[in-house]
C-alpha cells in the first residue's frame, strides 16, 4: 500500500483515536470499579454458602433504635467487624470476622488480587509473543478486530456471573481473558502508529528535504519530525482514552443508580454495569474499524517463527543493553518496579477503601472519576513546571515518585493512630486528587525518559517492553496484596510494599547517571543506523 493522502490519513487517525476511546472503558470503568466489587462480593458470598457457619447479620438491617450485638458493622479505619454489646454494662466491643475460605484455602479478596496478577502476567506474555505479528501479512487489522471483539464479548459475559455465587471463578477467568484480549488488541493498535507517523505531512516534508542539506542534518530533521508527530498522536490518543473511559464510567454509575432504585439486586446491577463497558468497547470499536485500513505488511520471512520472534528480539535487546548500555538496563529494571508500584495503587485502592474505610461503591466510582481528570491537569501543570525551571525529565520523574510515595507513607501512619493516616473517608478524596496530579506526570515523564534512552533501530522492541506496564497494568503489587490479605486478613500492610516500590527506585534513579546513555542514543539516531539488528547477535 502506498502513502496515505491527507484525507485518508485524517480518517485513519479518527479511527485510531476512536479505538482508544472505545477500549479505555474496560480499564477505567469495568476493571477498576465494577468487576472488582462483583468478583469480590460473589466470592465472599460463596465462601459463606459453602461454610457450615452463618454469616452475621448486618447491624443496620436489625433496626436503628437499639445497639445490637453479634452483628456485622463496618467501622471506619478498621473495616467490617462483629459488634458485641455487654448485656450488663452495655459496653460495645468488636472482634474480627473470621471469613470462610474458598476452595483451595484462598481468601475471597486474595482471589480477586490473584486473578488480577495472573491476568497481567498473561498479558505480558501476549505482548512479547505477538508483538511482531502486526508488522507482517494482513494481521494488523484482522488481529485488532479479533482481539477487540473477543475482549468485548468476554466483558459483556459478566452479566451472567451473578446468576449463582458458585460462578465466582468465572468472574476471575473472564478477567484474565478480557485483560489479555485488551493487551493483544493494543499490540495491533500500536502497530498503526509508525505507519501513520511516516505518512504525516511533517515527516514527508522532512524526507522531501533530504539531499538539500547534509546527510546527518537531514536524517536528524526526519527523526525529530517523527518523534514530534509520534508524541502528538500518542498524546491525543491517550486524551481520547481518558474521555472515553471517564464518560463510560459516569454513564455506568447512572445506570447503577437507576437499577438499584428500581429494586435490582446489587450483584445483578454490578453485572449489568460491567457488561455495559463491554458494549461500549464493542460499539465504538465497530466505528473505529470502519475508519482503520488494513495496512498489510510484508510476508513473513521464511526462517522466522512468528510466535518466538518477539522473545528472541527481547532477549537480544536486553543482551545488547547489558553489554553496551548498562545504565539503560538498570533503568528498565527500576522502571518496571516503580510503574508496577503506582499502577498497584490504582488496583488496590478501591478494595482498600471499601473493606477498611467502609466507602460505598458509588463514592468510590466518584474517586475513579476524579483521578483521570486531575491526571490530565497534573500532566499539563508539571510540563509547565519543567519548562519554567528547566528540569530534566528524570528530575521531574524522581520528584513525582517521591510525592506519590507520600500516599502509602501517610497510610502507614495509620498503624500508629486511629485518628488519621488513611483512617477516614475524607482522606481518600484528598489523596485521590494528589494521586491524579502526580500520576499523569509520572507516566508522561517516565515515557519521555524511556524514549530518550532508546537506541536507533530498536524503537518497536523497547516499546513492546513499555506496553507491559501501559493502561495501569501491574502484576507484582497485586500478588503481594493477595499474599498479605491471605496472611493477615488486611490490605493495609501492602502499603509498606508500595512505599518501597516508590522510594527505593526513585532514590536509585536519582543516583543513576543516564547522561551518557541518552547522548549515545541521540548519536545513534543521528547516524541513523549506527546500531543495526546485526549488532544484537550473541
Tab-separated table of C-alpha atoms in Angstrom, residues 81-487:
chain	number	residue	atom	x	y	z
A	81	UNK	CA	-16.211	-6.235	62.394
A	82	UNK	CA	-18.552	-8.186	64.653
A	83	UNK	CA	-20.148	-5.793	67.156
A	84	UNK	CA	-20.591	-7.207	70.655
A	85	UNK	CA	-22.641	-5.480	73.357
A	86	UNK	CA	-22.187	-6.448	77.003
A	87	UNK	CA	-25.710	-7.293	78.283
A	88	UNK	CA	-24.955	-5.893	81.734
A	89	UNK	CA	-22.865	-2.785	81.202
A	90	UNK	CA	-23.873	-2.029	77.621
A	91	UNK	CA	-20.208	-1.609	76.696
A	92	UNK	CA	-19.547	-2.094	72.959
A	93	UNK	CA	-16.569	-4.093	71.749
A	94	UNK	CA	-15.574	-5.567	68.402
A	95	UNK	CA	-13.803	-8.597	67.036
A	96	UNK	CA	-12.585	-9.580	63.583
A	97	UNK	CA	-14.869	-11.540	61.296
A	98	UNK	CA	-13.472	-14.957	60.504
A	99	UNK	CA	-14.376	-15.023	56.797
A	100	UNK	CA	-14.529	-18.576	55.390
A	101	UNK	CA	-12.158	-19.526	52.603
A	102	UNK	CA	-12.822	-20.529	49.030
A	103	UNK	CA	-11.854	-23.968	47.682
A	104	UNK	CA	-8.090	-24.258	47.891
A	105	UNK	CA	-7.999	-22.268	51.125
A	106	UNK	CA	-7.834	-18.835	49.485
A	107	UNK	CA	-9.391	-15.689	50.947
A	108	UNK	CA	-12.096	-14.199	48.638
A	109	UNK	CA	-10.340	-10.832	48.295
A	110	UNK	CA	-6.995	-12.583	47.804
A	111	UNK	CA	-8.649	-14.497	44.966
A	112	UNK	CA	-9.504	-11.190	43.280
A	113	UNK	CA	-5.962	-9.826	43.596
A	114	UNK	CA	-4.506	-13.128	42.369
A	115	UNK	CA	-6.701	-13.093	39.262
A	116	UNK	CA	-5.605	-9.524	38.514
A	117	UNK	CA	-1.946	-10.517	38.854
A	118	UNK	CA	-2.320	-13.614	36.665
A	119	UNK	CA	-4.188	-11.641	34.003
A	120	UNK	CA	-1.351	-9.119	33.739
A	121	UNK	CA	1.277	-11.867	33.576
A	122	UNK	CA	-0.580	-13.492	30.691
A	123	UNK	CA	-0.976	-10.073	29.106
A	124	UNK	CA	2.795	-9.533	29.271
A	125	UNK	CA	3.376	-12.921	27.640
A	126	UNK	CA	0.953	-11.953	24.876
A	127	UNK	CA	2.718	-8.613	24.342
A	128	UNK	CA	6.081	-10.264	23.788
A	129	UNK	CA	4.791	-13.289	21.847
A	130	UNK	CA	2.601	-11.328	19.429
A	131	UNK	CA	4.489	-8.038	19.359
A	132	UNK	CA	5.814	-8.613	15.819
A	133	UNK	CA	2.665	-10.175	14.352
A	134	UNK	CA	1.084	-6.857	13.387
A	135	UNK	CA	4.044	-5.905	11.186
A	136	UNK	CA	3.606	-8.814	8.748
A	137	UNK	CA	0.931	-10.099	6.418
A	138	UNK	CA	-2.675	-8.972	6.864
A	139	UNK	CA	-2.705	-9.402	10.641
A	140	UNK	CA	-2.704	-5.733	11.624
A	141	UNK	CA	-6.426	-5.063	11.285
A	142	UNK	CA	-7.582	-8.683	11.486
A	143	UNK	CA	-5.766	-9.148	14.785
A	144	UNK	CA	-7.138	-5.878	16.167
A	145	UNK	CA	-10.719	-6.790	15.242
A	146	UNK	CA	-10.448	-10.353	16.576
A	147	UNK	CA	-8.820	-9.434	19.914
A	148	UNK	CA	-11.121	-6.467	20.478
A	149	UNK	CA	-14.262	-8.457	19.702
A	150	UNK	CA	-13.233	-11.338	21.957
A	151	UNK	CA	-12.399	-8.951	24.818
A	152	UNK	CA	-15.633	-7.020	24.444
A	153	UNK	CA	-17.734	-10.195	24.383
A	154	UNK	CA	-15.916	-11.533	27.463
A	155	UNK	CA	-16.673	-8.274	29.295
A	156	UNK	CA	-20.342	-8.496	28.291
A	157	UNK	CA	-20.404	-12.036	29.736
A	158	UNK	CA	-20.124	-10.569	33.244
A	159	UNK	CA	-23.877	-10.135	33.119
A	160	UNK	CA	-24.254	-13.900	33.767
A	161	UNK	CA	-21.741	-14.115	36.638
A	162	UNK	CA	-24.274	-13.034	39.341
A	163	UNK	CA	-26.611	-15.914	38.354
A	164	UNK	CA	-25.079	-18.061	41.095
A	165	UNK	CA	-22.384	-17.382	43.692
A	166	UNK	CA	-20.589	-20.571	42.637
A	167	UNK	CA	-19.703	-18.774	39.372
A	168	UNK	CA	-17.191	-16.573	41.197
A	169	UNK	CA	-14.436	-18.490	39.369
A	170	UNK	CA	-15.950	-17.429	36.029
A	171	UNK	CA	-15.509	-13.817	37.078
A	172	UNK	CA	-11.793	-14.488	37.553
A	173	UNK	CA	-11.432	-16.365	34.260
A	174	UNK	CA	-13.239	-13.624	32.333
A	175	UNK	CA	-10.934	-11.046	33.929
A	176	UNK	CA	-7.882	-12.933	32.690
A	177	UNK	CA	-9.310	-13.444	29.209
A	178	UNK	CA	-10.588	-9.878	28.745
A	179	UNK	CA	-7.358	-8.331	30.038
A	180	UNK	CA	-5.252	-10.480	27.707
A	181	UNK	CA	-7.503	-9.598	24.774
A	182	UNK	CA	-7.123	-5.920	25.618
A	183	UNK	CA	-3.340	-6.313	25.651
A	184	UNK	CA	-3.291	-8.181	22.330
A	185	UNK	CA	-5.537	-5.564	20.724
A	186	UNK	CA	-3.173	-2.815	21.902
A	187	UNK	CA	-0.279	-4.636	20.191
A	188	UNK	CA	-2.064	-4.410	16.832
A	189	UNK	CA	-3.388	-0.928	17.627
A	190	UNK	CA	0.113	0.396	18.257
A	191	UNK	CA	1.415	-1.176	15.039
A	192	UNK	CA	-0.534	1.513	13.139
A	193	UNK	CA	1.355	4.359	14.805
A	194	UNK	CA	4.725	4.269	12.976
A	195	UNK	CA	2.943	3.966	9.609
A	196	UNK	CA	0.714	6.963	10.311
A	197	UNK	CA	3.710	8.931	11.560
A	198	UNK	CA	5.645	8.292	8.339
A	199	UNK	CA	2.600	9.326	6.266
A	200	UNK	CA	2.161	12.609	8.140
A	201	UNK	CA	2.766	15.850	6.283
A	202	UNK	CA	5.507	16.909	8.703
A	203	UNK	CA	7.572	13.743	8.225
A	204	UNK	CA	7.044	13.642	4.463
A	205	UNK	CA	8.191	17.272	4.215
A	206	UNK	CA	11.317	16.434	6.238
A	207	UNK	CA	12.016	13.439	4.000
A	208	UNK	CA	11.493	15.610	0.915
A	209	UNK	CA	14.231	17.960	2.082
A	210	UNK	CA	16.793	15.149	2.252
A	211	UNK	CA	19.614	15.859	-0.166
A	212	UNK	CA	19.221	19.607	0.170
A	213	UNK	CA	21.101	19.518	3.458
A	214	UNK	CA	23.947	17.420	4.823
A	215	UNK	CA	23.117	13.740	5.325
A	216	UNK	CA	23.498	13.925	9.099
A	217	UNK	CA	21.390	17.071	9.398
A	218	UNK	CA	18.642	15.795	7.114
A	219	UNK	CA	18.453	12.486	8.959
A	220	UNK	CA	18.280	14.379	12.252
A	221	UNK	CA	15.424	16.506	10.917
A	222	UNK	CA	13.491	13.407	9.844
A	223	UNK	CA	13.968	11.790	13.259
A	224	UNK	CA	12.918	14.981	15.059
A	225	UNK	CA	9.782	15.184	12.922
A	226	UNK	CA	8.950	11.519	13.566
A	227	UNK	CA	9.382	11.918	17.330
A	228	UNK	CA	7.264	15.099	17.421
A	229	UNK	CA	4.417	13.591	15.384
A	230	UNK	CA	4.526	10.308	17.300
A	231	UNK	CA	4.311	12.196	20.588
A	232	UNK	CA	1.398	14.289	19.276
A	233	UNK	CA	-0.581	11.273	18.051
A	234	UNK	CA	0.113	9.287	21.240
A	235	UNK	CA	-0.917	12.178	23.486
A	236	UNK	CA	-4.156	12.743	21.594
A	237	UNK	CA	-4.916	9.025	21.706
A	238	UNK	CA	-4.353	8.978	25.452
A	239	UNK	CA	-6.557	12.047	25.867
A	240	UNK	CA	-9.422	10.428	23.946
A	241	UNK	CA	-8.898	7.311	26.040
A	242	UNK	CA	-9.377	9.343	29.224
A	243	UNK	CA	-12.502	10.952	27.749
A	244	UNK	CA	-13.971	7.617	26.679
A	245	UNK	CA	-13.207	5.779	29.906
A	246	UNK	CA	-14.470	8.586	32.126
A	247	UNK	CA	-17.649	9.063	30.087
A	248	UNK	CA	-18.425	5.347	30.245
A	249	UNK	CA	-17.784	5.345	33.986
A	250	UNK	CA	-20.196	8.259	34.573
A	251	UNK	CA	-22.858	6.609	32.406
A	252	UNK	CA	-22.367	3.289	34.224
A	253	UNK	CA	-22.817	4.941	37.623
A	254	UNK	CA	-26.089	6.488	36.425
A	255	UNK	CA	-27.273	3.072	35.187
A	256	UNK	CA	-26.266	1.501	38.505
A	257	UNK	CA	-28.255	4.103	40.460
A	258	UNK	CA	-31.311	3.581	38.281
A	259	UNK	CA	-31.149	-0.219	38.602
A	260	UNK	CA	-30.802	-0.069	42.384
A	261	UNK	CA	-33.642	2.444	42.611
A	262	UNK	CA	-35.831	0.069	40.601
A	263	UNK	CA	-35.105	-2.693	43.102
A	264	UNK	CA	-32.486	-4.698	41.198
A	265	UNK	CA	-30.309	-6.993	43.316
A	266	UNK	CA	-26.882	-5.442	43.931
A	267	UNK	CA	-24.777	-8.090	42.206
A	268	UNK	CA	-27.059	-8.095	39.162
A	269	UNK	CA	-26.661	-4.322	38.924
A	270	UNK	CA	-22.873	-4.727	39.048
A	271	UNK	CA	-23.040	-7.408	36.361
A	272	UNK	CA	-25.030	-5.123	34.076
A	273	UNK	CA	-22.696	-2.147	34.560
A	274	UNK	CA	-19.656	-4.375	33.984
A	275	UNK	CA	-21.246	-5.637	30.766
A	276	UNK	CA	-22.002	-2.050	29.747
A	277	UNK	CA	-18.249	-1.447	29.385
A	278	UNK	CA	-18.119	-4.398	27.006
A	279	UNK	CA	-20.991	-2.970	24.945
A	280	UNK	CA	-19.179	0.397	24.887
A	281	UNK	CA	-15.945	-1.304	23.789
A	282	UNK	CA	-17.655	-3.295	21.013
A	283	UNK	CA	-19.857	-0.445	19.826
A	284	UNK	CA	-17.259	2.278	19.436
A	285	UNK	CA	-14.651	-0.210	18.199
A	286	UNK	CA	-17.006	-1.044	15.319
A	287	UNK	CA	-16.975	2.574	14.171
A	288	UNK	CA	-13.192	2.703	14.656
A	289	UNK	CA	-12.761	-0.339	12.412
A	290	UNK	CA	-14.762	1.401	9.661
A	291	UNK	CA	-12.056	4.066	9.526
A	292	UNK	CA	-8.939	1.963	10.004
A	293	UNK	CA	-7.473	0.480	6.799
A	294	UNK	CA	-5.928	-2.994	6.615
A	295	UNK	CA	-2.354	-1.697	6.147
A	296	UNK	CA	-0.887	-5.097	5.133
A	297	UNK	CA	2.782	-5.674	5.866
A	298	UNK	CA	5.396	-7.774	4.078
A	299	UNK	CA	5.110	-11.578	4.169
A	300	UNK	CA	6.756	-13.473	6.998
A	301	UNK	CA	10.417	-14.262	6.323
A	302	UNK	CA	10.745	-17.950	5.560
A	303	UNK	CA	13.064	-18.626	8.501
A	304	UNK	CA	11.006	-16.665	11.048
A	305	UNK	CA	8.873	-18.279	13.740
A	306	UNK	CA	6.381	-15.503	14.336
A	307	UNK	CA	5.474	-16.676	17.856
A	308	UNK	CA	9.052	-16.853	19.128
A	309	UNK	CA	10.425	-13.850	17.251
A	310	UNK	CA	9.258	-11.437	19.960
A	311	UNK	CA	11.044	-13.440	22.656
A	312	UNK	CA	14.186	-13.647	20.526
A	313	UNK	CA	14.181	-9.899	19.924
A	314	UNK	CA	13.554	-9.157	23.594
A	315	UNK	CA	16.431	-11.370	24.668
A	316	UNK	CA	18.800	-9.899	22.115
A	317	UNK	CA	17.816	-6.354	23.036
A	318	UNK	CA	18.397	-6.944	26.751
A	319	UNK	CA	21.702	-8.651	25.965
A	320	UNK	CA	22.759	-5.642	23.887
A	321	UNK	CA	21.885	-3.219	26.672
A	322	UNK	CA	23.713	-5.375	29.241
A	323	UNK	CA	26.862	-5.294	27.098
A	324	UNK	CA	26.799	-1.724	25.838
A	325	UNK	CA	24.420	0.418	27.950
A	326	UNK	CA	24.362	-0.991	31.454
A	327	UNK	CA	22.735	2.100	32.948
A	328	UNK	CA	19.855	1.818	30.471
A	329	UNK	CA	19.455	-1.817	31.523
A	330	UNK	CA	19.305	-0.741	35.167
A	331	UNK	CA	16.760	1.942	34.273
A	332	UNK	CA	14.498	-0.708	32.725
A	333	UNK	CA	14.534	-2.652	35.998
A	334	UNK	CA	13.737	0.475	38.023
A	335	UNK	CA	11.046	1.483	35.543
A	336	UNK	CA	9.201	-1.811	35.875
A	337	UNK	CA	9.329	-1.641	39.669
A	338	UNK	CA	8.051	1.906	40.149
A	339	UNK	CA	5.476	1.690	37.332
A	340	UNK	CA	4.167	-1.526	38.898
A	341	UNK	CA	4.052	0.374	42.182
A	342	UNK	CA	1.929	3.326	41.106
A	343	UNK	CA	-0.269	1.046	38.996
A	344	UNK	CA	-0.853	-1.122	42.069
A	345	UNK	CA	-2.068	1.925	43.984
A	346	UNK	CA	-4.855	2.227	41.402
A	347	UNK	CA	-5.539	-1.507	41.542
A	348	UNK	CA	-5.911	-1.974	45.300
A	349	UNK	CA	-7.192	1.477	46.321
A	350	UNK	CA	-10.808	0.598	45.579
A	351	UNK	CA	-10.765	-2.610	47.641
A	352	UNK	CA	-8.817	-0.928	50.456
A	353	UNK	CA	-11.327	1.916	50.719
A	354	UNK	CA	-14.247	-0.500	50.520
A	355	UNK	CA	-13.034	-3.045	53.060
A	356	UNK	CA	-11.167	-0.821	55.526
A	357	UNK	CA	-12.772	2.625	55.190
A	358	UNK	CA	-16.368	1.447	54.660
A	359	UNK	CA	-16.754	3.517	51.486
A	360	UNK	CA	-19.826	2.947	49.367
A	361	UNK	CA	-19.060	1.708	45.822
A	362	UNK	CA	-20.797	4.755	44.363
A	363	UNK	CA	-18.485	7.058	46.307
A	364	UNK	CA	-15.528	5.049	45.036
A	365	UNK	CA	-16.802	5.498	41.492
A	366	UNK	CA	-16.583	9.253	42.113
A	367	UNK	CA	-12.939	8.820	43.124
A	368	UNK	CA	-12.333	6.799	39.956
A	369	UNK	CA	-13.623	9.826	38.020
A	370	UNK	CA	-11.522	12.318	39.984
A	371	UNK	CA	-8.203	10.561	39.287
A	372	UNK	CA	-8.137	10.734	35.448
A	373	UNK	CA	-9.467	14.298	35.455
A	374	UNK	CA	-6.742	15.502	37.805
A	375	UNK	CA	-4.176	13.386	35.926
A	376	UNK	CA	-4.811	15.403	32.762
A	377	UNK	CA	-4.423	18.676	34.655
A	378	UNK	CA	-1.358	17.382	36.516
A	379	UNK	CA	0.384	16.332	33.318
A	380	UNK	CA	-0.084	19.826	31.888
A	381	UNK	CA	0.952	21.586	35.121
A	382	UNK	CA	4.130	19.549	35.551
A	383	UNK	CA	5.087	20.165	31.918
A	384	UNK	CA	4.803	23.897	32.542
A	385	UNK	CA	6.891	23.421	35.703
A	386	UNK	CA	9.603	21.635	33.734
A	387	UNK	CA	9.755	24.357	31.085
A	388	UNK	CA	9.720	27.120	33.693
A	389	UNK	CA	12.616	25.757	35.762
A	390	UNK	CA	14.480	23.779	33.098
A	391	UNK	CA	14.374	20.447	34.914
A	392	UNK	CA	15.209	17.240	33.075
A	393	UNK	CA	12.597	14.504	32.562
A	394	UNK	CA	14.488	12.363	35.050
A	395	UNK	CA	14.418	15.035	37.776
A	396	UNK	CA	10.672	15.634	37.399
A	397	UNK	CA	10.024	11.882	37.391
A	398	UNK	CA	12.008	11.360	40.601
A	399	UNK	CA	10.121	14.219	42.274
A	400	UNK	CA	6.812	12.706	41.167
A	401	UNK	CA	7.795	9.315	42.620
A	402	UNK	CA	8.686	10.898	45.951
A	403	UNK	CA	5.367	12.750	46.008
A	404	UNK	CA	3.490	9.550	45.122
A	405	UNK	CA	5.339	7.804	47.950
A	406	UNK	CA	3.652	10.178	50.397
A	407	UNK	CA	0.365	8.321	49.784
A	408	UNK	CA	1.453	4.918	51.186
A	409	UNK	CA	3.612	6.730	53.764
A	410	UNK	CA	0.535	8.560	55.024
A	411	UNK	CA	-1.344	5.273	55.128
A	412	UNK	CA	1.441	3.725	57.215
A	413	UNK	CA	0.870	6.451	59.813
A	414	UNK	CA	-2.453	4.700	60.399
A	415	UNK	CA	-0.615	1.825	62.078
A	416	UNK	CA	0.168	4.141	64.992
A	417	UNK	CA	-3.073	6.114	65.400
A	418	UNK	CA	-6.781	5.613	64.786
A	419	UNK	CA	-7.431	9.280	64.032
A	420	UNK	CA	-5.659	9.777	60.700
A	421	UNK	CA	-3.348	8.048	58.250
A	422	UNK	CA	-5.959	6.726	55.766
A	423	UNK	CA	-8.416	6.099	58.588
A	424	UNK	CA	-11.234	8.271	57.242
A	425	UNK	CA	-13.163	8.507	54.000
A	426	UNK	CA	-12.384	12.210	53.623
A	427	UNK	CA	-8.684	11.433	53.318
A	428	UNK	CA	-9.382	9.278	50.256
A	429	UNK	CA	-10.723	12.243	48.306
A	430	UNK	CA	-7.707	14.392	49.130
A	431	UNK	CA	-5.285	11.597	48.251
A	432	UNK	CA	-7.208	10.823	45.030
A	433	UNK	CA	-6.563	14.384	43.849
A	434	UNK	CA	-2.915	14.124	44.965
A	435	UNK	CA	-2.520	10.782	43.193
A	436	UNK	CA	-4.048	12.067	39.966
A	437	UNK	CA	-1.907	15.219	39.917
A	438	UNK	CA	1.261	13.132	40.212
A	439	UNK	CA	0.204	10.041	38.231
A	440	UNK	CA	-0.333	11.742	34.876
A	441	UNK	CA	3.027	13.464	35.156
A	442	UNK	CA	4.893	10.326	36.302
A	443	UNK	CA	3.509	8.375	33.338
A	444	UNK	CA	4.312	11.150	30.850
A	445	UNK	CA	7.858	11.833	32.055
A	446	UNK	CA	8.523	8.124	32.523
A	447	UNK	CA	7.610	7.597	28.866
A	448	UNK	CA	9.689	10.628	27.824
A	449	UNK	CA	12.782	9.381	29.664
A	450	UNK	CA	12.173	5.878	28.320
A	451	UNK	CA	12.083	7.316	24.780
A	452	UNK	CA	15.327	9.254	25.261
A	453	UNK	CA	17.190	6.033	26.053
A	454	UNK	CA	16.066	4.013	23.017
A	455	UNK	CA	18.907	3.244	20.605
A	456	UNK	CA	18.140	3.745	16.904
A	457	UNK	CA	16.561	0.738	15.234
A	458	UNK	CA	15.059	-0.694	18.433
A	459	UNK	CA	12.076	1.581	18.991
A	460	UNK	CA	9.500	-1.174	18.455
A	461	UNK	CA	11.304	-3.650	20.713
A	462	UNK	CA	11.714	-1.147	23.545
A	463	UNK	CA	8.097	-0.003	23.388
A	464	UNK	CA	6.940	-3.613	23.407
A	465	UNK	CA	8.510	-3.741	26.880
A	466	UNK	CA	6.960	-0.385	27.747
A	467	UNK	CA	3.465	-1.546	26.825
A	468	UNK	CA	3.603	-4.264	29.511
A	469	UNK	CA	3.026	-1.535	32.099
A	470	UNK	CA	0.645	0.557	29.990
A	471	UNK	CA	-3.022	1.119	30.956
A	472	UNK	CA	-2.280	0.678	34.633
A	473	UNK	CA	-1.170	-2.929	34.356
A	474	UNK	CA	0.669	-4.372	37.323
A	475	UNK	CA	1.313	-7.923	38.459
A	476	UNK	CA	3.818	-7.891	41.321
A	477	UNK	CA	1.842	-5.486	43.516
A	478	UNK	CA	-1.474	-7.389	43.326
A	479	UNK	CA	0.385	-10.625	44.063
A	480	UNK	CA	1.910	-9.004	47.162
A	481	UNK	CA	-1.534	-7.699	48.144
A	482	UNK	CA	-3.022	-11.186	47.700
A	483	UNK	CA	-0.363	-12.729	49.939
A	484	UNK	CA	-0.751	-10.004	52.584
A	485	UNK	CA	-4.533	-10.302	52.633
A	486	UNK	CA	-4.314	-14.098	52.810
A	487	UNK	CA	-1.886	-13.937	55.722
